[in-house]
């Protein structure tokens, strides 16, 4: 593929990703907060002590990992499919 076409495609995808991140930040900054944000899932570890607290979102990390893995798999699959044509 031509280098300029490849650069243009990369800039379009980078711009779309930046717009999506901007939309998420904008939604999170609203008075109600981000509507889809999980507060505390059942598998998360939260310990409240006298002098401090500890929170580790185990289930949230696993869920995020699965979702990102599926997205990356889909992007790679679409990329491979486009190069075979």
mmCIF file of N, CA, C and O in Angstrom:
data_model
loop_
_atom_site.group_PDB
_atom_site.id
_atom_site.type_symbol
_atom_site.label_atom_id
_atom_site.label_comp_id
_atom_site.label_asym_id
_atom_site.label_seq_id
_atom_site.Cartn_x
_atom_site.Cartn_y
_atom_site.Cartn_z
ATOM 1 N N UNK A 1 0.846 -1.171 0.000
ATOM 2 C CA UNK A 1 0.000 0.000 0.000
ATOM 3 C C UNK A 1 0.893 1.237 0.000
ATOM 4 O O UNK A 1 1.993 1.231 0.524
ATOM 5 N N UNK A 2 0.404 2.293 -0.563
ATOM 6 C CA UNK A 2 1.181 3.523 -0.625
ATOM 7 C C UNK A 2 1.412 4.086 0.771
ATOM 8 O O UNK A 2 0.527 4.014 1.621
ATOM 9 N N UNK A 3 2.574 4.683 1.001
ATOM 10 C CA UNK A 3 2.852 5.214 2.341
ATOM 11 C C UNK A 3 1.882 6.320 2.760
ATOM 12 O O UNK A 3 1.485 6.397 3.921
ATOM 13 N N UNK A 4 1.475 7.170 1.835
ATOM 14 C CA UNK A 4 0.565 8.266 2.199
ATOM 15 C C UNK A 4 -0.825 7.748 2.549
ATOM 16 O O UNK A 4 -1.479 8.270 3.441
ATOM 17 N N UNK A 5 -1.281 6.716 1.843
ATOM 18 C CA UNK A 5 -2.579 6.117 2.178
ATOM 19 C C UNK A 5 -2.530 5.476 3.550
ATOM 20 O O UNK A 5 -3.473 5.580 4.331
ATOM 21 N N UNK A 6 -1.436 4.804 3.823
ATOM 22 C CA UNK A 6 -1.277 4.151 5.135
ATOM 23 C C UNK A 6 -1.234 5.198 6.251
ATOM 24 O O UNK A 6 -1.845 5.020 7.300
ATOM 25 N N UNK A 7 -0.524 6.296 6.011
ATOM 26 C CA UNK A 7 -0.462 7.376 6.995
ATOM 27 C C UNK A 7 -1.840 7.993 7.210
ATOM 28 O O UNK A 7 -2.248 8.250 8.341
ATOM 29 N N UNK A 8 -2.573 8.203 6.129
ATOM 30 C CA UNK A 8 -3.919 8.755 6.236
ATOM 31 C C UNK A 8 -4.847 7.853 7.022
ATOM 32 O O UNK A 8 -5.619 8.309 7.872
ATOM 33 N N UNK A 9 -4.771 6.556 6.770
ATOM 34 C CA UNK A 9 -5.591 5.586 7.503
ATOM 35 C C UNK A 9 -5.241 5.594 8.989
ATOM 36 O O UNK A 9 -6.122 5.568 9.841
ATOM 37 N N UNK A 10 -3.944 5.637 9.278
ATOM 38 C CA UNK A 10 -3.510 5.648 10.670
ATOM 39 C C UNK A 10 -3.999 6.914 11.379
ATOM 40 O O UNK A 10 -4.444 6.865 12.524
ATOM 41 N N UNK A 11 -3.944 8.064 10.711
ATOM 42 C CA UNK A 11 -4.415 9.317 11.307
ATOM 43 C C UNK A 11 -5.922 9.304 11.548
ATOM 44 O O UNK A 11 -6.399 9.834 12.552
ATOM 45 N N UNK A 12 -6.671 8.691 10.636
ATOM 46 C CA UNK A 12 -8.121 8.592 10.831
ATOM 47 C C UNK A 12 -8.432 7.736 12.048
ATOM 48 O O UNK A 12 -9.263 8.098 12.893
ATOM 49 N N UNK A 13 -7.778 6.591 12.182
ATOM 50 C CA UNK A 13 -8.018 5.725 13.335
ATOM 51 C C UNK A 13 -7.570 6.380 14.637
ATOM 52 O O UNK A 13 -8.232 6.266 15.664
ATOM 53 N N UNK A 14 -6.443 7.089 14.598
ATOM 54 C CA UNK A 14 -5.967 7.782 15.798
ATOM 55 C C UNK A 14 -6.946 8.888 16.192
ATOM 56 O O UNK A 14 -7.243 9.086 17.375
ATOM 57 N N UNK A 15 -7.473 9.596 15.205
ATOM 58 C CA UNK A 15 -8.457 10.642 15.488
ATOM 59 C C UNK A 15 -9.739 10.076 16.060
ATOM 60 O O UNK A 15 -10.337 10.644 16.989
ATOM 61 N N UNK A 16 -10.194 8.944 15.527
ATOM 62 C CA UNK A 16 -11.409 8.299 16.051
ATOM 63 C C UNK A 16 -11.194 7.823 17.486
ATOM 64 O O UNK A 16 -12.076 7.974 18.341
ATOM 65 N N UNK A 17 -10.019 7.273 17.765
ATOM 66 C CA UNK A 17 -9.724 6.818 19.125
ATOM 67 C C UNK A 17 -9.654 8.004 20.078
ATOM 68 O O UNK A 17 -10.170 7.945 21.199
ATOM 69 N N UNK A 18 -9.044 9.088 19.641
ATOM 70 C CA UNK A 18 -8.956 10.287 20.471
ATOM 71 C C UNK A 18 -10.342 10.876 20.724
ATOM 72 O O UNK A 18 -10.643 11.312 21.842
ATOM 73 N N UNK A 19 -11.203 10.867 19.719
ATOM 74 C CA UNK A 19 -12.574 11.362 19.892
ATOM 75 C C UNK A 19 -13.347 10.485 20.876
ATOM 76 O O UNK A 19 -14.106 10.994 21.714
ATOM 77 N N UNK A 20 -13.156 9.169 20.813
ATOM 78 C CA UNK A 20 -13.840 8.260 21.731
ATOM 79 C C UNK A 20 -13.361 8.485 23.163
ATOM 80 O O UNK A 20 -14.167 8.522 24.100
ATOM 81 N N UNK A 21 -12.066 8.665 23.343
ATOM 82 C CA UNK A 21 -11.533 8.928 24.686
ATOM 83 C C UNK A 21 -12.041 10.264 25.201
ATOM 84 O O UNK A 21 -12.429 10.394 26.363
ATOM 85 N N UNK A 22 -12.093 11.265 24.333
ATOM 86 C CA UNK A 22 -12.622 12.570 24.718
ATOM 87 C C UNK A 22 -14.084 12.491 25.131
ATOM 88 O O UNK A 22 -14.506 13.132 26.099
ATOM 89 N N UNK A 23 -14.868 11.689 24.412
ATOM 90 C CA UNK A 23 -16.281 11.522 24.772
ATOM 91 C C UNK A 23 -16.428 10.853 26.136
ATOM 92 O O UNK A 23 -17.283 11.235 26.935
ATOM 93 N N UNK A 24 -15.581 9.870 26.418
ATOM 94 C CA UNK A 24 -15.636 9.200 27.725
ATOM 95 C C UNK A 24 -15.259 10.163 28.847
ATOM 96 O O UNK A 24 -15.897 10.170 29.913
ATOM 97 N N UNK A 25 -14.233 10.974 28.624
ATOM 98 C CA UNK A 25 -13.825 11.950 29.639
ATOM 99 C C UNK A 25 -14.920 12.989 29.846
ATOM 100 O O UNK A 25 -15.229 13.382 30.967
ATOM 101 N N UNK A 26 -15.546 13.407 28.751
ATOM 102 C CA UNK A 26 -16.630 14.379 28.842
ATOM 103 C C UNK A 26 -17.811 13.803 29.618
ATOM 104 O O UNK A 26 -18.393 14.474 30.465
ATOM 105 N N UNK A 27 -18.156 12.537 29.357
ATOM 106 C CA UNK A 27 -19.243 11.897 30.095
ATOM 107 C C UNK A 27 -18.900 11.737 31.566
ATOM 108 O O UNK A 27 -19.758 11.895 32.441
ATOM 109 N N UNK A 28 -17.653 11.413 31.865
ATOM 110 C CA UNK A 28 -17.238 11.220 33.256
ATOM 111 C C UNK A 28 -17.248 12.538 34.027
ATOM 112 O O UNK A 28 -17.435 12.541 35.243
ATOM 113 N N UNK A 29 -17.072 13.662 33.340
ATOM 114 C CA UNK A 29 -17.028 14.953 34.010
ATOM 115 C C UNK A 29 -18.395 15.553 34.292
ATOM 116 O O UNK A 29 -18.494 16.576 34.952
ATOM 117 N N UNK A 30 -19.451 14.923 33.800
ATOM 118 C CA UNK A 30 -20.797 15.436 34.048
ATOM 119 C C UNK A 30 -21.162 15.272 35.519
ATOM 120 O O UNK A 30 -20.566 14.455 36.229
ATOM 121 N N UNK A 31 -22.163 16.034 35.987
ATOM 122 C CA UNK A 31 -22.557 15.938 37.401
ATOM 123 C C UNK A 31 -22.956 14.531 37.837
ATOM 124 O O UNK A 31 -22.677 14.119 38.946
ATOM 125 N N UNK A 32 -23.584 13.753 36.959
ATOM 126 C CA UNK A 32 -23.991 12.391 37.326
ATOM 127 C C UNK A 32 -22.871 11.386 37.211
ATOM 128 O O UNK A 32 -22.995 10.249 37.632
ATOM 129 N N UNK A 33 -21.762 11.790 36.635
ATOM 130 C CA UNK A 33 -20.647 10.872 36.432
ATOM 131 C C UNK A 33 -20.866 10.010 35.206
ATOM 132 O O UNK A 33 -21.804 10.190 34.445
ATOM 133 N N UNK A 34 -20.001 9.072 34.995
ATOM 134 C CA UNK A 34 -20.094 8.164 33.850
ATOM 135 C C UNK A 34 -21.199 7.155 34.119
ATOM 136 O O UNK A 34 -21.158 6.442 35.115
ATOM 137 N N UNK A 35 -22.204 7.057 33.242
ATOM 138 C CA UNK A 35 -23.358 6.216 33.545
ATOM 139 C C UNK A 35 -23.075 4.717 33.561
ATOM 140 O O UNK A 35 -23.771 3.978 34.235
ATOM 141 N N UNK A 36 -22.046 4.257 32.876
ATOM 142 C CA UNK A 36 -21.786 2.821 32.803
ATOM 143 C C UNK A 36 -20.656 2.355 33.720
ATOM 144 O O UNK A 36 -20.255 1.209 33.661
ATOM 145 N N UNK A 37 -20.132 3.241 34.548
ATOM 146 C CA UNK A 37 -18.993 2.883 35.392
ATOM 147 C C UNK A 37 -19.421 1.937 36.514
ATOM 148 O O UNK A 37 -20.351 2.227 37.252
ATOM 149 N N UNK A 38 -18.763 0.785 36.619
ATOM 150 C CA UNK A 38 -19.088 -0.103 37.734
ATOM 151 C C UNK A 38 -18.523 0.475 39.026
ATOM 152 O O UNK A 38 -17.362 0.866 39.080
ATOM 153 N N UNK A 39 -19.337 0.568 40.012
ATOM 154 C CA UNK A 39 -18.879 1.127 41.286
ATOM 155 C C UNK A 39 -18.063 0.074 42.043
ATOM 156 O O UNK A 39 -16.882 0.204 42.220
ATOM 157 N N UNK A 40 -18.689 -0.966 42.482
ATOM 158 C CA UNK A 40 -18.000 -2.061 43.153
ATOM 159 C C UNK A 40 -18.668 -3.355 42.725
ATOM 160 O O UNK A 40 -19.848 -3.555 42.992
ATOM 161 N N UNK A 41 -17.932 -4.196 42.047
ATOM 162 C CA UNK A 41 -18.466 -5.475 41.616
ATOM 163 C C UNK A 41 -18.255 -6.497 42.733
ATOM 164 O O UNK A 41 -17.397 -6.318 43.611
ATOM 165 N N UNK A 42 -19.005 -7.593 42.727
ATOM 166 C CA UNK A 42 -18.917 -8.577 43.812
ATOM 167 C C UNK A 42 -17.531 -9.177 44.027
ATOM 168 O O UNK A 42 -17.192 -9.545 45.143
ATOM 169 N N UNK A 43 -16.702 -9.285 42.988
ATOM 170 C CA UNK A 43 -15.385 -9.894 43.147
ATOM 171 C C UNK A 43 -14.289 -8.932 43.548
ATOM 172 O O UNK A 43 -13.138 -9.335 43.737
ATOM 173 N N UNK A 44 -14.592 -7.663 43.693
ATOM 174 C CA UNK A 44 -13.583 -6.676 44.057
ATOM 175 C C UNK A 44 -13.257 -6.757 45.548
ATOM 176 O O UNK A 44 -14.117 -7.039 46.366
ATOM 177 N N UNK A 45 -12.010 -6.491 45.871
ATOM 178 C CA UNK A 45 -11.561 -6.548 47.266
ATOM 179 C C UNK A 45 -11.540 -5.131 47.833
ATOM 180 O O UNK A 45 -10.889 -4.249 47.288
ATOM 181 N N UNK A 46 -12.255 -4.937 48.911
ATOM 182 C CA UNK A 46 -12.274 -3.637 49.587
ATOM 183 C C UNK A 46 -12.129 -3.875 51.089
ATOM 184 O O UNK A 46 -12.936 -4.572 51.693
ATOM 185 N N UNK A 47 -11.079 -3.310 51.681
ATOM 186 C CA UNK A 47 -10.827 -3.462 53.107
ATOM 187 C C UNK A 47 -10.764 -2.071 53.725
ATOM 188 O O UNK A 47 -9.981 -1.221 53.290
ATOM 189 N N UNK A 48 -11.583 -1.839 54.729
ATOM 190 C CA UNK A 48 -11.614 -0.552 55.426
ATOM 191 C C UNK A 48 -11.021 -0.766 56.822
ATOM 192 O O UNK A 48 -11.508 -1.573 57.595
ATOM 193 N N UNK A 49 -9.957 -0.034 57.107
ATOM 194 C CA UNK A 49 -9.326 -0.146 58.416
ATOM 195 C C UNK A 49 -9.439 1.134 59.207
ATOM 196 O O UNK A 49 -10.069 2.101 58.774
ATOM 197 N N UNK A 50 -8.824 1.144 60.386
ATOM 198 C CA UNK A 50 -8.842 2.340 61.231
ATOM 199 C C UNK A 50 -8.100 3.509 60.591
ATOM 200 O O UNK A 50 -8.563 4.636 60.601
ATOM 201 N N UNK A 51 -6.933 3.215 60.063
ATOM 202 C CA UNK A 51 -6.048 4.273 59.575
ATOM 203 C C UNK A 51 -5.928 4.331 58.056
ATOM 204 O O UNK A 51 -5.066 5.026 57.534
ATOM 205 N N UNK A 52 -6.762 3.611 57.358
ATOM 206 C CA UNK A 52 -6.692 3.652 55.904
ATOM 207 C C UNK A 52 -7.597 2.611 55.280
ATOM 208 O O UNK A 52 -8.299 1.865 55.968
ATOM 209 N N UNK A 53 -7.553 2.577 53.992
ATOM 210 C CA UNK A 53 -8.377 1.607 53.282
ATOM 211 C C UNK A 53 -7.590 1.069 52.095
ATOM 212 O O UNK A 53 -6.616 1.668 51.630
ATOM 213 N N UNK A 54 -8.035 -0.082 51.625
ATOM 214 C CA UNK A 54 -7.401 -0.742 50.488
ATOM 215 C C UNK A 54 -8.495 -1.213 49.550
ATOM 216 O O UNK A 54 -9.487 -1.796 49.985
ATOM 217 N N UNK A 55 -8.329 -0.946 48.257
ATOM 218 C CA UNK A 55 -9.306 -1.378 47.269
ATOM 219 C C UNK A 55 -8.569 -1.924 46.064
ATOM 220 O O UNK A 55 -7.701 -1.261 45.493
ATOM 221 N N UNK A 56 -8.877 -3.146 45.684
ATOM 222 C CA UNK A 56 -8.304 -3.750 44.488
ATOM 223 C C UNK A 56 -9.424 -4.348 43.655
ATOM 224 O O UNK A 56 -10.080 -5.300 44.077
ATOM 225 N N UNK A 57 -9.675 -3.802 42.465
ATOM 226 C CA UNK A 57 -10.799 -4.248 41.632
ATOM 227 C C UNK A 57 -10.468 -5.501 40.812
ATOM 228 O O UNK A 57 -10.230 -5.427 39.607
ATOM 229 N N UNK A 58 -10.470 -6.663 41.445
ATOM 230 C CA UNK A 58 -10.098 -7.911 40.783
ATOM 231 C C UNK A 58 -11.044 -8.216 39.624
ATOM 232 O O UNK A 58 -10.606 -8.404 38.486
ATOM 233 N N UNK A 59 -12.332 -8.266 39.897
ATOM 234 C CA UNK A 59 -13.294 -8.610 38.861
ATOM 235 C C UNK A 59 -13.347 -7.545 37.771
ATOM 236 O O UNK A 59 -13.499 -7.861 36.588
ATOM 237 N N UNK A 60 -13.196 -6.302 38.135
ATOM 238 C CA UNK A 60 -13.178 -5.226 37.143
ATOM 239 C C UNK A 60 -11.981 -5.385 36.211
ATOM 240 O O UNK A 60 -12.112 -5.200 34.996
ATOM 241 N N UNK A 61 -10.830 -5.746 36.756
ATOM 242 C CA UNK A 61 -9.641 -5.960 35.925
ATOM 243 C C UNK A 61 -9.834 -7.135 34.968
ATOM 244 O O UNK A 61 -9.469 -7.056 33.794
ATOM 245 N N UNK A 62 -10.419 -8.212 35.455
ATOM 246 C CA UNK A 62 -10.663 -9.382 34.608
ATOM 247 C C UNK A 62 -11.651 -9.038 33.505
ATOM 248 O O UNK A 62 -11.449 -9.373 32.333
ATOM 249 N N UNK A 63 -12.722 -8.343 33.858
ATOM 250 C CA UNK A 63 -13.732 -7.940 32.887
ATOM 251 C C UNK A 63 -13.134 -7.021 31.823
ATOM 252 O O UNK A 63 -13.368 -7.196 30.625
ATOM 253 N N UNK A 64 -12.345 -6.059 32.248
ATOM 254 C CA UNK A 64 -11.696 -5.138 31.316
ATOM 255 C C UNK A 64 -10.726 -5.881 30.401
ATOM 256 O O UNK A 64 -10.647 -5.611 29.203
ATOM 257 N N UNK A 65 -10.006 -6.837 30.941
ATOM 258 C CA UNK A 65 -9.065 -7.627 30.152
ATOM 259 C C UNK A 65 -9.790 -8.435 29.084
ATOM 260 O O UNK A 65 -9.349 -8.487 27.926
ATOM 261 N N UNK A 66 -10.898 -9.045 29.433
ATOM 262 C CA UNK A 66 -11.669 -9.834 28.468
ATOM 263 C C UNK A 66 -12.216 -8.938 27.354
ATOM 264 O O UNK A 66 -12.119 -9.263 26.172
ATOM 265 N N UNK A 67 -12.770 -7.803 27.724
ATOM 266 C CA UNK A 67 -13.337 -6.886 26.730
ATOM 267 C C UNK A 67 -12.247 -6.367 25.789
ATOM 268 O O UNK A 67 -12.415 -6.371 24.561
ATOM 269 N N UNK A 68 -11.111 -5.942 26.341
ATOM 270 C CA UNK A 68 -10.020 -5.442 25.491
ATOM 271 C C UNK A 68 -9.433 -6.542 24.614
ATOM 272 O O UNK A 68 -9.060 -6.294 23.464
ATOM 273 N N UNK A 69 -9.360 -7.767 25.134
ATOM 274 C CA UNK A 69 -8.872 -8.887 24.335
ATOM 275 C C UNK A 69 -9.801 -9.148 23.156
ATOM 276 O O UNK A 69 -9.343 -9.360 22.026
ATOM 277 N N UNK A 70 -11.107 -9.121 23.398
ATOM 278 C CA UNK A 70 -12.064 -9.331 22.317
ATOM 279 C C UNK A 70 -11.982 -8.216 21.272
ATOM 280 O O UNK A 70 -12.050 -8.484 20.067
ATOM 281 N N UNK A 71 -11.812 -6.987 21.719
ATOM 282 C CA UNK A 71 -11.688 -5.872 20.783
ATOM 283 C C UNK A 71 -10.425 -6.017 19.939
ATOM 284 O O UNK A 71 -10.457 -5.851 18.716
ATOM 285 N N UNK A 72 -9.310 -6.344 20.568
ATOM 286 C CA UNK A 72 -8.053 -6.510 19.830
ATOM 287 C C UNK A 72 -8.134 -7.692 18.866
ATOM 288 O O UNK A 72 -7.612 -7.632 17.750
ATOM 289 N N UNK A 73 -8.787 -8.771 19.285
ATOM 290 C CA UNK A 73 -8.957 -9.917 18.414
ATOM 291 C C UNK A 73 -9.785 -9.527 17.195
ATOM 292 O O UNK A 73 -9.462 -9.897 16.065
ATOM 293 N N UNK A 74 -10.862 -8.769 17.402
ATOM 294 C CA UNK A 74 -11.717 -8.337 16.303
ATOM 295 C C UNK A 74 -10.960 -7.418 15.336
ATOM 296 O O UNK A 74 -11.060 -7.576 14.113
ATOM 297 N N UNK A 75 -10.174 -6.485 15.869
ATOM 298 C CA UNK A 75 -9.392 -5.586 15.022
ATOM 299 C C UNK A 75 -8.388 -6.383 14.195
ATOM 300 O O UNK A 75 -8.236 -6.160 12.984
ATOM 301 N N UNK A 76 -7.710 -7.329 14.811
ATOM 302 C CA UNK A 76 -6.727 -8.150 14.089
ATOM 303 C C UNK A 76 -7.416 -9.003 13.025
ATOM 304 O O UNK A 76 -6.906 -9.143 11.914
ATOM 305 N N UNK A 77 -8.573 -9.556 13.350
ATOM 306 C CA UNK A 77 -9.314 -10.378 12.397
ATOM 307 C C UNK A 77 -9.751 -9.554 11.188
ATOM 308 O O UNK A 77 -9.628 -9.987 10.056
ATOM 309 N N UNK A 78 -10.261 -8.349 11.454
ATOM 310 C CA UNK A 78 -10.678 -7.467 10.358
ATOM 311 C C UNK A 78 -9.485 -7.022 9.508
ATOM 312 O O UNK A 78 -9.586 -6.913 8.295
ATOM 313 N N UNK A 79 -8.353 -6.786 10.164
ATOM 314 C CA UNK A 79 -7.147 -6.383 9.437
ATOM 315 C C UNK A 79 -6.663 -7.511 8.525
ATOM 316 O O UNK A 79 -6.318 -7.288 7.371
ATOM 317 N N UNK A 80 -6.659 -8.739 9.046
ATOM 318 C CA UNK A 80 -6.246 -9.893 8.244
ATOM 319 C C UNK A 80 -7.216 -10.129 7.099
ATOM 320 O O UNK A 80 -6.807 -10.494 5.999
ATOM 321 N N UNK A 81 -8.493 -9.954 7.360
ATOM 322 C CA UNK A 81 -9.501 -10.148 6.323
ATOM 323 C C UNK A 81 -9.343 -9.107 5.216
ATOM 324 O O UNK A 81 -9.509 -9.422 4.044
ATOM 325 N N UNK A 82 -9.020 -7.872 5.584
ATOM 326 C CA UNK A 82 -8.861 -6.805 4.594
ATOM 327 C C UNK A 82 -7.605 -7.017 3.743
ATOM 328 O O UNK A 82 -7.591 -6.662 2.565
ATOM 329 N N UNK A 83 -6.554 -7.582 4.307
ATOM 330 C CA UNK A 83 -5.314 -7.774 3.545
ATOM 331 C C UNK A 83 -5.425 -8.975 2.608
ATOM 332 O O UNK A 83 -4.704 -9.037 1.619
ATOM 333 N N UNK A 84 -6.307 -9.917 2.874
ATOM 334 C CA UNK A 84 -6.470 -11.081 2.009
ATOM 335 C C UNK A 84 -7.255 -10.750 0.751
ATOM 336 O O UNK A 84 -7.164 -11.455 -0.233
ATOM 337 N N UNK A 85 -8.034 -9.696 0.783
ATOM 338 C CA UNK A 85 -8.891 -9.356 -0.370
ATOM 339 C C UNK A 85 -8.088 -8.714 -1.453
ATOM 340 O O UNK A 85 -7.107 -8.226 -1.464
#
